[in-house]
Short mmCIF file of C-alpha atoms in Angstrom, two decimals:
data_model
loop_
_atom_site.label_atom_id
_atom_site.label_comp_id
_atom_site.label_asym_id
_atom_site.label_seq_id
_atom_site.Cartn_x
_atom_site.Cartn_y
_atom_site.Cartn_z
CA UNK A 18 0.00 0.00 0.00
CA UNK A 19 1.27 3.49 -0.71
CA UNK A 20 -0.55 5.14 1.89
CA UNK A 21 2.73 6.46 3.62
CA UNK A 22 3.82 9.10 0.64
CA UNK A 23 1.99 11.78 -1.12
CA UNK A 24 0.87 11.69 -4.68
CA UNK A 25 3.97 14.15 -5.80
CA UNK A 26 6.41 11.93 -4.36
CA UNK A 27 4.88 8.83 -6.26
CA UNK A 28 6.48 9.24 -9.55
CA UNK A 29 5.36 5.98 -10.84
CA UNK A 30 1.25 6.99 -11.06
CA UNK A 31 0.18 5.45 -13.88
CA UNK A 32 -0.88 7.08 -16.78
CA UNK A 33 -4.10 5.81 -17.24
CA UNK A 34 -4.97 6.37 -13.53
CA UNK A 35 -4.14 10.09 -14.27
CA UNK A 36 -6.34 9.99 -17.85
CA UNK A 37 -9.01 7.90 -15.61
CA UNK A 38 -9.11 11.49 -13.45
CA UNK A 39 -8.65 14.16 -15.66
CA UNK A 40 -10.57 12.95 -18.55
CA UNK A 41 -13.66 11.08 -16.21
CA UNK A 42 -13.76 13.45 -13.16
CA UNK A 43 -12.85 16.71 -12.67
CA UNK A 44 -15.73 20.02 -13.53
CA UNK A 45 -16.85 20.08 -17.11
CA UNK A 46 -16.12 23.57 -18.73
CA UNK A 47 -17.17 24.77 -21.74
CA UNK A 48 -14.62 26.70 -22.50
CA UNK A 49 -14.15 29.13 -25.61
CA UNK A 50 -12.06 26.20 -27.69
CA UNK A 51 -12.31 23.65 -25.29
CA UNK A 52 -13.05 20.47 -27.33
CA UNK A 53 -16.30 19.59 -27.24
CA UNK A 54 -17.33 17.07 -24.10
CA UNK A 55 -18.79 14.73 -27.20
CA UNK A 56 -14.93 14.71 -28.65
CA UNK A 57 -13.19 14.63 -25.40
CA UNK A 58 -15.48 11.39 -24.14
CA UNK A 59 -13.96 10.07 -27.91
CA UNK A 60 -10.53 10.97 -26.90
CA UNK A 61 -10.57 9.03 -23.55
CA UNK A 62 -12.88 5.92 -25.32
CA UNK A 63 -9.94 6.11 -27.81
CA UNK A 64 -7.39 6.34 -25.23
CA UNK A 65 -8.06 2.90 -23.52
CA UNK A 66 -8.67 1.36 -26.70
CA UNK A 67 -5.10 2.39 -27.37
CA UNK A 68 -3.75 1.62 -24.44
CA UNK A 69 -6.04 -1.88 -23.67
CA UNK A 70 -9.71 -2.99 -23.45
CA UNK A 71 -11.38 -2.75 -20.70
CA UNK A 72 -12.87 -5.80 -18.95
CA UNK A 73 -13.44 -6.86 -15.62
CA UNK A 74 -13.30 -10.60 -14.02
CA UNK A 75 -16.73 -10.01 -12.73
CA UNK A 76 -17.86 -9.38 -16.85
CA UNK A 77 -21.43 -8.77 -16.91
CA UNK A 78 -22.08 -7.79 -13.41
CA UNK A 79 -23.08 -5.33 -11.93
CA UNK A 80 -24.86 -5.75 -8.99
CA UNK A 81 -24.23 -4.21 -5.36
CA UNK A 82 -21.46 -2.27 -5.59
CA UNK A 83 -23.14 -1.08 -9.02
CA UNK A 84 -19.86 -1.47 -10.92
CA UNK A 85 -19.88 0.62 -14.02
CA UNK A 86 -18.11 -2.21 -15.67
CA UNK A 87 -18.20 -1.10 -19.51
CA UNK A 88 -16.57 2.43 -20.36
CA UNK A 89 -19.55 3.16 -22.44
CA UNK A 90 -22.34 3.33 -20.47
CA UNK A 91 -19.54 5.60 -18.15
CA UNK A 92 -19.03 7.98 -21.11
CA UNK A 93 -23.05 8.04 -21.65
CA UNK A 94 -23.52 8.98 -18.04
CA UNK A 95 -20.85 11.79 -18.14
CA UNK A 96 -21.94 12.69 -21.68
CA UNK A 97 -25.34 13.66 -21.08
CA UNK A 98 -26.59 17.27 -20.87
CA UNK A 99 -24.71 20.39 -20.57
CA UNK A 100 -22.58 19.32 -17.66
CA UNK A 101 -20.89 22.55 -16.39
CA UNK A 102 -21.91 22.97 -12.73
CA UNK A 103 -19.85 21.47 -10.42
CA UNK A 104 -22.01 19.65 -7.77
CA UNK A 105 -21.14 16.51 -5.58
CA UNK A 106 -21.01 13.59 -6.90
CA UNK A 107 -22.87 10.78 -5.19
CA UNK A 108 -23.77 12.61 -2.02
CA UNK A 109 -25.59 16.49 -2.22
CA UNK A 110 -23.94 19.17 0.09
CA UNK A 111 -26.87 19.17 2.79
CA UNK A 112 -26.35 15.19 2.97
CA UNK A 113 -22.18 15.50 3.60
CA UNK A 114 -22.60 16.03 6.97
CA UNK A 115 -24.96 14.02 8.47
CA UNK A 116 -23.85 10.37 6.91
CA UNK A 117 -20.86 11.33 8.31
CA UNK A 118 -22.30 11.40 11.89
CA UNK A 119 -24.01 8.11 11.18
CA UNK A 120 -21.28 6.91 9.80
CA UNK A 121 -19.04 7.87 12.62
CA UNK A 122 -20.85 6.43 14.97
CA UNK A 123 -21.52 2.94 13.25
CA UNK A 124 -17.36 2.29 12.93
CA UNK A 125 -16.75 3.29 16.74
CA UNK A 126 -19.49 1.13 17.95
CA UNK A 127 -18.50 -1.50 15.51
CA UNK B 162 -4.78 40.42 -23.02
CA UNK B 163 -6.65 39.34 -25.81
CA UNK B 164 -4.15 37.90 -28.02
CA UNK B 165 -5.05 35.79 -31.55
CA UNK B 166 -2.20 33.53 -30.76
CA UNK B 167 -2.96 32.36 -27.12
CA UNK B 168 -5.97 30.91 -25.05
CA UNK B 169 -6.43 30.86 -21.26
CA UNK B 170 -5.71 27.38 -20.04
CA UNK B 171 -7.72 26.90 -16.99
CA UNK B 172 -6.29 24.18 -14.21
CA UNK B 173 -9.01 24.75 -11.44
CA UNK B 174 -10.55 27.45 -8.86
CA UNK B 175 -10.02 28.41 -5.44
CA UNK B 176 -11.40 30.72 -2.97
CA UNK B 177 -10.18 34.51 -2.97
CA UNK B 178 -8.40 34.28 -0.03
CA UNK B 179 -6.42 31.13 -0.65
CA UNK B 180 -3.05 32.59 -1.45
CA UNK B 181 -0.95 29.47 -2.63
CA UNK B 182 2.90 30.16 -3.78
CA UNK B 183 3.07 29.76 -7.56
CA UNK B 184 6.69 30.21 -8.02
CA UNK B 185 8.25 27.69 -9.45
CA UNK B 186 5.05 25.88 -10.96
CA UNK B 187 5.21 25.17 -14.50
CA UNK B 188 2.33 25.69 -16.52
CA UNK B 189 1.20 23.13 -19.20
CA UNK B 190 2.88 25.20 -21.70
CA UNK B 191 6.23 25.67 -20.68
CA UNK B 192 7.05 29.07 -21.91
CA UNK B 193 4.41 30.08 -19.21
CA UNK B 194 3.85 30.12 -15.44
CA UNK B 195 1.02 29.64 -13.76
CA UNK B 196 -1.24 32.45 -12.78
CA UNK B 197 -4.20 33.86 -10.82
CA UNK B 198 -6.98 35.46 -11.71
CA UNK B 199 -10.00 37.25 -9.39
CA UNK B 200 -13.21 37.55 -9.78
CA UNK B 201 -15.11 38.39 -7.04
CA UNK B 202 -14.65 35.58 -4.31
CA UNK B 203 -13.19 33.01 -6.47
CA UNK B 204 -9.70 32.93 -8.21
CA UNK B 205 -8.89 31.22 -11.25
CA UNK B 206 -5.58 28.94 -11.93
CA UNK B 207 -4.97 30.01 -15.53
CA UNK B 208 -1.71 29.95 -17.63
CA UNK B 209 -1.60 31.52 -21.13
CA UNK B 210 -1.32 28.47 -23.84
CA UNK B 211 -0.23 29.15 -27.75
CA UNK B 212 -2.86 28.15 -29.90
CA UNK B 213 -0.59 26.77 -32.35
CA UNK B 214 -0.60 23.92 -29.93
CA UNK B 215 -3.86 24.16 -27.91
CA UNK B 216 -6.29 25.43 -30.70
CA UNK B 217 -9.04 23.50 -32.03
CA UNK B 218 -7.42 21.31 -34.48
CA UNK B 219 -3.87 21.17 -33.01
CA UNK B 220 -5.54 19.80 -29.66
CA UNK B 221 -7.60 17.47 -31.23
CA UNK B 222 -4.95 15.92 -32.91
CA UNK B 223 -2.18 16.71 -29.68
CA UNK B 224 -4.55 14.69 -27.31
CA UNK B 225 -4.44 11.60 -29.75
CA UNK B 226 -0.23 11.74 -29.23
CA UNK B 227 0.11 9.63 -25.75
CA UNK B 228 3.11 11.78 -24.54
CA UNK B 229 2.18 14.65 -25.16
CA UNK B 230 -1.26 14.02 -22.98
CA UNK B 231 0.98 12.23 -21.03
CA UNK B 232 3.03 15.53 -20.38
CA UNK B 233 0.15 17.64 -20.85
CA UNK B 234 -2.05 15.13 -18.01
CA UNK B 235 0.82 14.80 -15.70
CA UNK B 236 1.48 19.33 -15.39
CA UNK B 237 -2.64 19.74 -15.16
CA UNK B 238 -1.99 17.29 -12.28
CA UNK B 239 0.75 18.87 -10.84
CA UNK B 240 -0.76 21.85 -10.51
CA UNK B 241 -4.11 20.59 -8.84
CA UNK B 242 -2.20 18.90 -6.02
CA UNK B 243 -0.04 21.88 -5.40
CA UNK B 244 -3.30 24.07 -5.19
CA UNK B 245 -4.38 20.82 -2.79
CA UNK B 246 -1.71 21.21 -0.66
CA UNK B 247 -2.46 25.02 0.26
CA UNK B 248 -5.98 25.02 0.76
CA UNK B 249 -8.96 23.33 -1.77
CA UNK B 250 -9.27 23.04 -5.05
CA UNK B 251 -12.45 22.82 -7.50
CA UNK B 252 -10.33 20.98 -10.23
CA UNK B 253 -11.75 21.07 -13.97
CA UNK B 254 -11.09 19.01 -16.73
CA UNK B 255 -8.10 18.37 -18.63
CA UNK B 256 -8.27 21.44 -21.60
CA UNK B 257 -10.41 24.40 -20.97
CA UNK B 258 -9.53 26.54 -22.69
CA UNK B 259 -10.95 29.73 -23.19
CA UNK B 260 -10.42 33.00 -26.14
CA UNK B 261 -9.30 35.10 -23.47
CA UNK B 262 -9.33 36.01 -19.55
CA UNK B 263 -12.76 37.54 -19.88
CA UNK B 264 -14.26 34.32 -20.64
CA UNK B 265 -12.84 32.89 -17.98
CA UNK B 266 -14.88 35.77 -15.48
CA UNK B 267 -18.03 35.48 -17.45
CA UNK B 268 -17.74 31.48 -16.05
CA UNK B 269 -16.83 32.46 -12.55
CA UNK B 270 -19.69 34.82 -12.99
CA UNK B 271 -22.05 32.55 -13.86
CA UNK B 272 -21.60 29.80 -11.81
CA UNK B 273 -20.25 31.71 -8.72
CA UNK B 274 -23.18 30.05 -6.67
CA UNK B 275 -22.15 26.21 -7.91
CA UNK B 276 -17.95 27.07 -7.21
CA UNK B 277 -18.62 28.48 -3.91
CA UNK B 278 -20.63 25.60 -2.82
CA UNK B 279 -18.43 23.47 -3.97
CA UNK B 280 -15.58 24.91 -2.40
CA UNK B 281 -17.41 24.48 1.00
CA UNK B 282 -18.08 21.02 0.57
CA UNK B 283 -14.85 19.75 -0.70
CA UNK B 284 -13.32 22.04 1.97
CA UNK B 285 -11.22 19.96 4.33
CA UNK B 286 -11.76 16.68 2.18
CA UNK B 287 -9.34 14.81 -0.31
CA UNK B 288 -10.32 12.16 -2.86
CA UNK B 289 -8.25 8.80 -1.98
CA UNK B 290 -8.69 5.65 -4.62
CA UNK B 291 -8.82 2.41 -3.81
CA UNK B 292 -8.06 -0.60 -6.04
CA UNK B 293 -8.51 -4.30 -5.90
CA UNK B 294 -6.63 -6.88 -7.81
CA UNK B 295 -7.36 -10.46 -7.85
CA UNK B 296 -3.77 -11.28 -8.41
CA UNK B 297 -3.24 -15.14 -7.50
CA UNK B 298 -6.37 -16.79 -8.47
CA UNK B 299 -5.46 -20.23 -7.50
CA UNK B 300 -5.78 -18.67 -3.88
CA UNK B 301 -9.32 -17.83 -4.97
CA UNK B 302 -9.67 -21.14 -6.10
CA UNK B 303 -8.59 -23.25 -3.31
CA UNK B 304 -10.18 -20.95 -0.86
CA UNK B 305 -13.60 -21.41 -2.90
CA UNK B 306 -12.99 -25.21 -2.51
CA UNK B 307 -12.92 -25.73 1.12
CA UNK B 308 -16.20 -23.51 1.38
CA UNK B 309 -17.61 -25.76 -1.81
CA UNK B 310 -19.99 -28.46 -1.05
CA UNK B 311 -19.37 -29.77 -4.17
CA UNK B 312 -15.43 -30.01 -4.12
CA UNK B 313 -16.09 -31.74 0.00
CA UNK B 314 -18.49 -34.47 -2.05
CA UNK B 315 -16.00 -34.82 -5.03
CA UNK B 316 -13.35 -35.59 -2.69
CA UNK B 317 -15.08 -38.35 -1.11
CA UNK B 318 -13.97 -40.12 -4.07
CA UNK B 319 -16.13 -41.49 -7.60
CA UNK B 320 -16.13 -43.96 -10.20
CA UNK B 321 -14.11 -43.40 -13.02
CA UNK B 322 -16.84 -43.13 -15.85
CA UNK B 323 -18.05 -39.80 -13.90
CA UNK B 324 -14.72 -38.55 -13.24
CA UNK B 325 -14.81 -36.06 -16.67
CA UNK B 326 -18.55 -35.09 -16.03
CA UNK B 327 -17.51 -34.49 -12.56
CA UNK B 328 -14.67 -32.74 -13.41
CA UNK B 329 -17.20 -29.95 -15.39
CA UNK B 330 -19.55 -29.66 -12.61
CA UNK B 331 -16.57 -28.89 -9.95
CA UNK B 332 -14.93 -26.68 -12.22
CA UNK B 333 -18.36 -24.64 -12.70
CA UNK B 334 -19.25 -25.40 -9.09
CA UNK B 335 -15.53 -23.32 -7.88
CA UNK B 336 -15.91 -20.48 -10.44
CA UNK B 337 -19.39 -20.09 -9.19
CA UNK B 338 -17.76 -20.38 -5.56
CA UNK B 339 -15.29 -18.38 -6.30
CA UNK B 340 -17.13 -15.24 -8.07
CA UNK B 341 -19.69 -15.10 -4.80
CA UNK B 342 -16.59 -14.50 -2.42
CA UNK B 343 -15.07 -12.38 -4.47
CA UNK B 344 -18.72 -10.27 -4.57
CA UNK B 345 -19.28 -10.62 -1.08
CA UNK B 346 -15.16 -9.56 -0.40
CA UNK B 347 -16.51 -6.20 -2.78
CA UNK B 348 -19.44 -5.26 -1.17
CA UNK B 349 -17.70 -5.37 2.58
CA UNK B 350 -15.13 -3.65 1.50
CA UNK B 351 -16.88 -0.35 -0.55
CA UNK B 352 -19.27 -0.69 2.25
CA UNK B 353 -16.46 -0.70 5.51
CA UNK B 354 -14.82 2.08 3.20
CA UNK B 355 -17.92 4.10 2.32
CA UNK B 356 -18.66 4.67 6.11
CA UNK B 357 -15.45 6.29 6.83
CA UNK B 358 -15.98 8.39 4.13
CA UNK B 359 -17.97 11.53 3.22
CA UNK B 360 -18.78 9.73 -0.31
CA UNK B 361 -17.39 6.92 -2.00
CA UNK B 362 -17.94 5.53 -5.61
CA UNK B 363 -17.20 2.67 -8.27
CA UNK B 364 -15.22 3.91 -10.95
CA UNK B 365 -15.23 1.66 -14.21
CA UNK B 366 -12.67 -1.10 -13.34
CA UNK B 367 -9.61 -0.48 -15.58
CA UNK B 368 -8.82 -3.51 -18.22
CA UNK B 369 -5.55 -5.87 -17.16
CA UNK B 370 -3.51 -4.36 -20.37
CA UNK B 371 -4.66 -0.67 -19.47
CA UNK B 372 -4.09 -0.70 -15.86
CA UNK B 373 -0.10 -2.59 -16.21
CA UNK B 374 -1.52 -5.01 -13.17
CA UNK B 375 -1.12 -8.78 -13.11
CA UNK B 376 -4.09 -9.43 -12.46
CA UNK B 377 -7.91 -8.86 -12.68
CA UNK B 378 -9.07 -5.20 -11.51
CA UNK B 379 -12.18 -5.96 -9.15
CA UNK B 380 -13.00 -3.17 -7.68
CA UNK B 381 -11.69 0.25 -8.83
CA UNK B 382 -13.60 3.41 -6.46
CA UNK B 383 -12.69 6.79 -5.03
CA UNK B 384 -13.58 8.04 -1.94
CA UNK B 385 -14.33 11.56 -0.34
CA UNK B 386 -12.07 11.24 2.86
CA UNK B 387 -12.38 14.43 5.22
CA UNK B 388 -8.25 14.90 6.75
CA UNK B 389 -9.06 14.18 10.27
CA UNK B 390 -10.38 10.66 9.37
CA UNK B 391 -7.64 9.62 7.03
CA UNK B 392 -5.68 7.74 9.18
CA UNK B 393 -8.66 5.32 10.12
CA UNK B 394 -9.62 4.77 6.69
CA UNK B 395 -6.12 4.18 5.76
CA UNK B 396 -6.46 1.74 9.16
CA UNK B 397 -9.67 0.35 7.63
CA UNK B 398 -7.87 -0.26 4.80
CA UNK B 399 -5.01 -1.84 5.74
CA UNK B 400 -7.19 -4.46 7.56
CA UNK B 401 -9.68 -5.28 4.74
CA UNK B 402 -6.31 -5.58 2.69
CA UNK B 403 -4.85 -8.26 5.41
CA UNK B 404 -8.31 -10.01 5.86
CA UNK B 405 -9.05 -10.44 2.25
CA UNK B 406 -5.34 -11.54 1.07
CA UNK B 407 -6.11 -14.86 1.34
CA UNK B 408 -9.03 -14.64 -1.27
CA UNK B 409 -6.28 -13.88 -3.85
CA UNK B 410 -6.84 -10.06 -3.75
CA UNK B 411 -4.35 -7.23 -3.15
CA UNK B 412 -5.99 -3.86 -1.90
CA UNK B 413 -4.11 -1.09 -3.31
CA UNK B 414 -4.74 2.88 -1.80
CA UNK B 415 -3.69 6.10 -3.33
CA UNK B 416 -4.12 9.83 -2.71
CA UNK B 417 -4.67 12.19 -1.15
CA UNK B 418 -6.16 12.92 -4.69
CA UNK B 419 -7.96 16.55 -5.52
CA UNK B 420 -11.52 15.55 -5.63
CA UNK B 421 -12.03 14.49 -9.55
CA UNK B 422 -14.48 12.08 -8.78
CA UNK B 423 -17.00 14.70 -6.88
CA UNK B 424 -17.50 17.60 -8.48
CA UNK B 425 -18.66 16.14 -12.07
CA UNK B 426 -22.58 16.02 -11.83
CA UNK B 427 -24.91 13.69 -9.67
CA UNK B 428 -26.16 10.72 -11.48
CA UNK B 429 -29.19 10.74 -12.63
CA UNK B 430 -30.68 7.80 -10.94
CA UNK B 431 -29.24 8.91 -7.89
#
């Protein structure tokens, strides 16, 4: 595990861990030239073609943890709409703070 | 300046009064540093970019050429983790680019509301990824046969005409095994994670030639980890990693991470 360093003194991060980031995540701008988000979903579909196809031992499934296991139906999700505002992901601002609590208290008394 | 021959690369925004040393940060064009730029109580991380390079066509074809994403991927990252390590970071995309800085205050104009609330929630959090490889499967596969009721009754012993139909039915028997510890090894393990986080969530697993692993990628996720807790989810971690070793699977953590993976929009179906 690599828990012990920062990021910047890991100089081995892997490429497509860094695409995975900056081409999946990260706010959607529509900038002046900015490539379109259509083209830049291409570019990173592209990219791991280029680089290797994606697969996953569990294939098909997609069950409880809700894997996202093709990078399709990924691209679709990100690709929809005009995209710009950044909002959290998975969990709205008025919810951060009280799973937290709950959550808190679960792993003490656990 | 509004110049024909450059664009205004923007890395990511910050509050106004996060003052973070930009000195000796290089900007994704090398020829220029990085710079700030105000608008009301948000700053911009912006560096001037030649077209010639980052224009319409020229980046299209630029972010087909692996190193110069690479290069281009690994200064936009640079950048957000410096701005991470001063205070917090809204990161955007990898090339926005915009005509000019005035485009770049018409954006912090109009979504002022969405990058201030942003800022407040992210504020004090860090992304951190977690990764599991299954990277001995004959571990997998022995541990599925002393759970298997199948592989106990094959054991007992069989006449030889079944032995290849046999063989079939344990074989589909283990991987069947196998795949429902593996599952149930996932689903402790995002959920153990996800409650010492603020927000955790699957990422698509990355393919066994993209990710350079030996090994199949199982679970791939990020996770919204405020600083004070990082320690016991790094604890967490480390014990889910021990506990689950014996499956086959190696638990892998990196970060902290700026916060990709929660600021691009909500799901719809959640």
């Amino acid at each position: 595990m690599s828990e012990e360093t920062g990021l910047s003194a890991q100089h081995d991060i892997a490429l497509v861990d860094l695409v995975d980031r900056l081409l999946a995540g990260g706010v959607v701008i529509t900038g002046d030239i900015t490539l379109s988000l259509a083209s830049i979903d291409l570019v990173y579909l592209n990219l791991r073609l280029v680089l290797g196809s994606a697969s996953t031992v569990l294939g098909e499934r997609d069950a409880s943890v809700d894997l996202p296991v093709t990078v399709d139906s990924h691209i679709l999700e990100n690709g929809k709409g005009d995209l710009r505002l950044p909002r959290l992901r998975a969990s709205g601002c008025g919810t951060l703070t009280s799973p937290n609590r709950v959550g808190r208290d679960q792993a003490s008394g656990a | 300046m509004s110049d024909p021959e450059f664009g205004c690369y923007l890395y990511g925004v910050i509050a106004v009064d996060n003052h973070p040393s930009l000195e000796d940060l290089r900007g994704v064009a090398p020829a220029h540093g990085v710079r700030l730029l105000d608008h009301g109580p948000l700053r911009a991380v912006v560096s001037w970019v030649p077209l010639a390079e980052f224009g319409g066509e020229a980046l299209k074809s630029n972010l087909e050429d692996l190193a110069w994403l690479e290069r281009t991927a690994r200064t936009h990252a640079a950048v957000l983790e410096h701005l991470q390590a001063s205070g917090t970071v809204v990161p955007v995309r990898l090339c926005a680019i915009f005509d000019d800085e005035s485009g770049v205050r018409t954006l912090l104009d109009q979504e002022q509301e969405s990058f201030l609330e942003a800022l407040e929630c992210l504020c004090g959090h860090a992304e951190w990824s977690v990764k599991v490889v299954l990277s001995t499967p004959e571990d997998l596969r022995s541990a599925a046969r002393q759970s298997s009721v199948a592989a106990q009754e094959s054991a007992q012993g069989e006449s030889v005409g079944r032995a290849y139909l046999s063989r079939k039915v344990l074989d589909r028997a283990l991987r069947d095994e196998g795949r429902a510890m593996v599952e149930a090894a996932m689903d402790e393990i995002h959920a153990r994670l996800r409650q010492e986080a603020e927000a955790g969530v699957p990422l698509p697993a990355q393919g066994r030639d993209l990710s350079g692993r030996a090994g199949e990628m199982v679970l791939n996720a990020a996770y919204l980890v405020e600083t004070s807790r990082v320690s016991a989810f790094q604890t967490t971690a480390r014990e889910l990693g021990e506990r689950y070793q014996e499956l086959g699977l190696d638990l892998d953590v990196a970060g902290p991470w700026p916060p990709y993976n929660f600021v691009i929009p909500q799901r719809a179906s959640s």
